[in-house]
Backbone as CSV, one residue per row, in Angstrom:
resi,resn,N_x,N_y,N_z,CA_x,CA_y,CA_z,C_x,C_y,C_z
1,MET,7.981,-6.772,29.508,8.107,-5.506,28.828,6.881,-5.179,27.975
2,CYS,5.970,-6.125,27.864,4.756,-5.865,27.078,3.985,-4.674,27.629
3,HIS,3.998,-4.529,28.966,3.252,-3.420,29.574,3.817,-2.067,29.152
4,VAL,5.109,-2.000,28.882,5.733,-0.746,28.450,5.163,-0.322,27.096
5,VAL,5.081,-1.261,26.172,4.552,-0.955,24.840,3.074,-0.597,24.935
6,LYS,2.318,-1.348,25.733,0.889,-1.044,25.894,0.695,0.357,26.452
7,GLN,1.439,0.710,27.488,1.307,2.033,28.103,1.691,3.135,27.124
8,LEU,2.738,2.908,26.344,3.157,3.898,25.352,2.055,4.122,24.324
9,LEU,1.525,3.042,23.770,0.495,3.174,22.742,-0.781,3.792,23.299
10,PHE,-1.209,3.342,24.469,-2.397,3.937,25.091,-2.154,5.414,25.395
11,GLY,-0.948,5.746,25.855,-0.603,7.129,26.157,-0.628,8.028,24.931
12,LEU,-0.327,7.460,23.777,-0.371,8.224,22.528,-1.789,8.352,21.984
13,GLY,-2.702,7.576,22.563,-4.087,7.623,22.105,-4.448,6.534,21.114
14,VAL,-3.602,5.527,21.024,-3.857,4.403,20.124,-4.634,3.339,20.886
15,GLY,-5.594,2.719,20.237,-6.348,1.613,20.825,-5.941,0.314,20.156
16,PRO,-4.808,-0.262,20.566,-4.297,-1.437,19.865,-5.130,-2.690,20.121
17,ALA,-5.151,-3.569,19.146,-5.700,-4.911,19.348,-4.599,-5.713,20.030
18,ILE,-4.922,-6.355,21.139,-3.914,-7.053,21.933,-4.298,-8.516,22.068
19,LEU,-3.345,-9.389,21.785,-3.518,-10.818,21.979,-2.504,-11.254,23.020
20,GLU,-2.978,-11.607,24.204,-2.102,-12.060,25.289,-1.834,-13.547,25.102
21,LEU,-0.568,-13.933,25.037,-0.213,-15.324,24.784,0.111,-16.109,26.042
22,ASP,0.253,-15.436,27.175,0.557,-16.179,28.392,-0.714,-16.825,28.936
23,GLY,-0.521,-17.873,29.692,-1.682,-18.585,30.218,-2.128,-19.679,29.270
24,ASP,-3.396,-19.968,29.300,-3.946,-21.070,28.509,-4.634,-20.575,27.245
25,VAL,-3.908,-19.871,26.412,-4.463,-19.372,25.154,-4.453,-20.513,24.141
26,PRO,-5.619,-20.888,23.606,-5.635,-21.942,22.589,-4.792,-21.538,21.382
27,GLY,-3.877,-22.391,20.996,-3.027,-22.106,19.842,-1.906,-21.134,20.134
28,GLY,-1.673,-20.812,21.403,-0.635,-19.849,21.761,0.744,-20.255,21.286
29,GLY,1.043,-21.549,21.367,2.338,-22.038,20.895,2.506,-21.852,19.399
30,ASP,1.430,-22.082,18.650,1.479,-21.881,17.198,1.689,-20.409,16.861
31,VAL,1.035,-19.543,17.612,1.186,-18.102,17.388,2.620,-17.684,17.683
32,GLN,3.185,-18.199,18.779,4.563,-17.856,19.121,5.538,-18.340,18.052
33,GLU,5.313,-19.527,17.516,6.179,-20.041,16.450,6.065,-19.172,15.199
34,PHE,4.862,-18.752,14.862,4.655,-17.853,13.726,5.407,-16.541,13.940
35,LEU,5.304,-15.975,15.135,5.996,-14.722,15.434,7.504,-14.887,15.329
36,ARG,8.015,-16.022,15.787,9.448,-16.276,15.693,9.881,-16.329,14.226
37,ARG,9.106,-16.996,13.395,9.455,-17.122,11.973,9.443,-15.771,11.264
38,ILE,8.399,-14.972,11.477,8.328,-13.709,10.736,9.326,-12.676,11.237
39,SER,9.760,-12.826,12.496,10.731,-11.864,13.025,12.147,-12.193,12.575
40,GLY,12.377,-13.449,12.184,13.719,-13.852,11.792,14.647,-14.064,12.971
41,GLU,14.106,-14.049,14.170,14.905,-14.227,15.379,14.938,-15.700,15.778
42,ARG,15.907,-16.059,16.612,15.983,-17.430,17.116,14.901,-17.706,18.145
43,GLN,14.524,-16.680,18.882,13.481,-16.805,19.896,12.314,-15.908,19.520
44,THR,11.170,-16.210,20.105,9.973,-15.419,19.842,10.158,-13.995,20.333
45,VAL,9.805,-13.033,19.501,9.839,-11.626,19.885,8.511,-11.304,20.562
46,VAL,8.581,-10.980,21.853,7.378,-10.614,22.608,7.708,-9.367,23.403
47,PRO,6.975,-8.310,23.262,5.795,-8.195,22.426,6.178,-8.103,20.950
48,ALA,5.323,-8.637,20.125,5.480,-8.516,18.679,4.482,-7.462,18.229
49,VAL,4.989,-6.337,17.773,4.128,-5.205,17.437,3.954,-5.116,15.923
50,PHE,2.695,-5.078,15.521,2.337,-4.920,14.114,1.666,-3.563,13.955
51,VAL,2.021,-2.857,12.904,1.406,-1.565,12.608,0.895,-1.631,11.172
52,GLY,-0.395,-1.486,11.025,-0.991,-1.567,9.700,-0.833,-2.933,9.058
53,GLY,-0.804,-3.978,9.885,-0.676,-5.335,9.371,0.742,-5.767,9.075
54,ARG,1.702,-4.892,9.303,3.111,-5.216,9.059,3.855,-5.312,10.376
55,PHE,4.761,-6.287,10.460,5.547,-6.490,11.672,6.533,-5.342,11.841
56,LEU,6.427,-4.633,12.972,7.352,-3.539,13.272,8.544,-4.060,14.060
57,GLY,8.285,-4.836,15.106,9.360,-5.363,15.932,8.917,-5.527,17.364
58,GLY,9.899,-5.646,18.232,9.640,-5.803,19.651,9.742,-4.484,20.387
59,VAL,9.881,-4.586,21.702,9.880,-3.391,22.544,11.018,-2.437,22.177
60,GLU,12.197,-2.985,21.873,13.333,-2.117,21.549,13.061,-1.298,20.291
61,THR,12.480,-1.931,19.292,12.174,-1.237,18.042,11.113,-0.170,18.249
62,VAL,10.071,-0.522,18.997,8.988,0.440,19.252,9.520,1.647,20.013
63,LEU,10.307,1.405,21.054,10.863,2.521,21.829,11.826,3.355,20.988
64,ALA,12.631,2.708,20.154,13.550,3.449,19.284,12.770,4.330,18.311
65,CYS,11.691,3.795,17.750,10.857,4.592,16.839,10.227,5.773,17.568
66,HIS,9.828,5.553,18.804,9.241,6.641,19.592,10.290,7.722,19.866
67,ILE,11.471,7.304,20.262,12.535,8.254,20.603,12.999,9.033,19.373
68,ASN,13.122,8.353,18.226,13.624,9.063,17.039,12.526,9.781,16.259
69,GLY,11.295,9.708,16.757,10.214,10.486,16.167,9.509,9.860,14.978
70,THR,9.745,8.583,14.723,9.102,7.944,13.570,7.838,7.167,13.925
71,LEU,7.597,6.920,15.208,6.441,6.111,15.599,5.121,6.826,15.328
72,VAL,4.993,8.067,15.753,3.734,8.798,15.574,3.381,8.947,14.094
73,PRO,4.311,9.364,13.222,3.958,9.431,11.799,3.552,8.073,11.220
74,LEU,4.205,7.012,11.661,3.853,5.675,11.196,2.430,5.315,11.608
75,LEU,2.086,5.603,12.853,0.736,5.327,13.347,-0.304,6.177,12.622
76,LYS,0.046,7.422,12.335,-0.869,8.295,11.585,-1.089,7.778,10.167
77,ASP,-0.020,7.329,9.531,-0.102,6.858,8.146,-1.056,5.680,7.978
78,VAL,-1.169,4.844,9.009,-2.049,3.668,8.908,-3.411,3.916,9.539
79,GLY,-3.640,5.151,10.007,-4.941,5.491,10.582,-5.150,5.025,12.004
80,ALA,-4.062,4.689,12.699,-4.178,4.240,14.087,-4.142,5.407,15.064
81,LEU,-3.811,6.586,14.572,-3.678,7.766,15.419,-4.210,8.966,14.650
82,TRP,-5.006,9.766,15.328,-5.648,10.910,14.659,-5.256,12.234,15.299
83,LEU,-3.978,12.467,15.489,-3.525,13.733,16.081,-3.260,14.761,15.018
């Protein structure tokens, strides 16, 4: 589902910083454990979306924010979107 979030953000005109954890990423396991801890979930939330340095959530949260109209204002507030 990571591709869904990437396509949404690119489609909105956002140029997100992306860290792919699959494959042989050095320290990938440590990053996944960190993401699990900050999300408060039992399992790692992937994709883990941060906006302005703050954890927003996973794909469900991002899509919900997009549908309810809060994603674009949030991105604008942190300077990630200039519409």
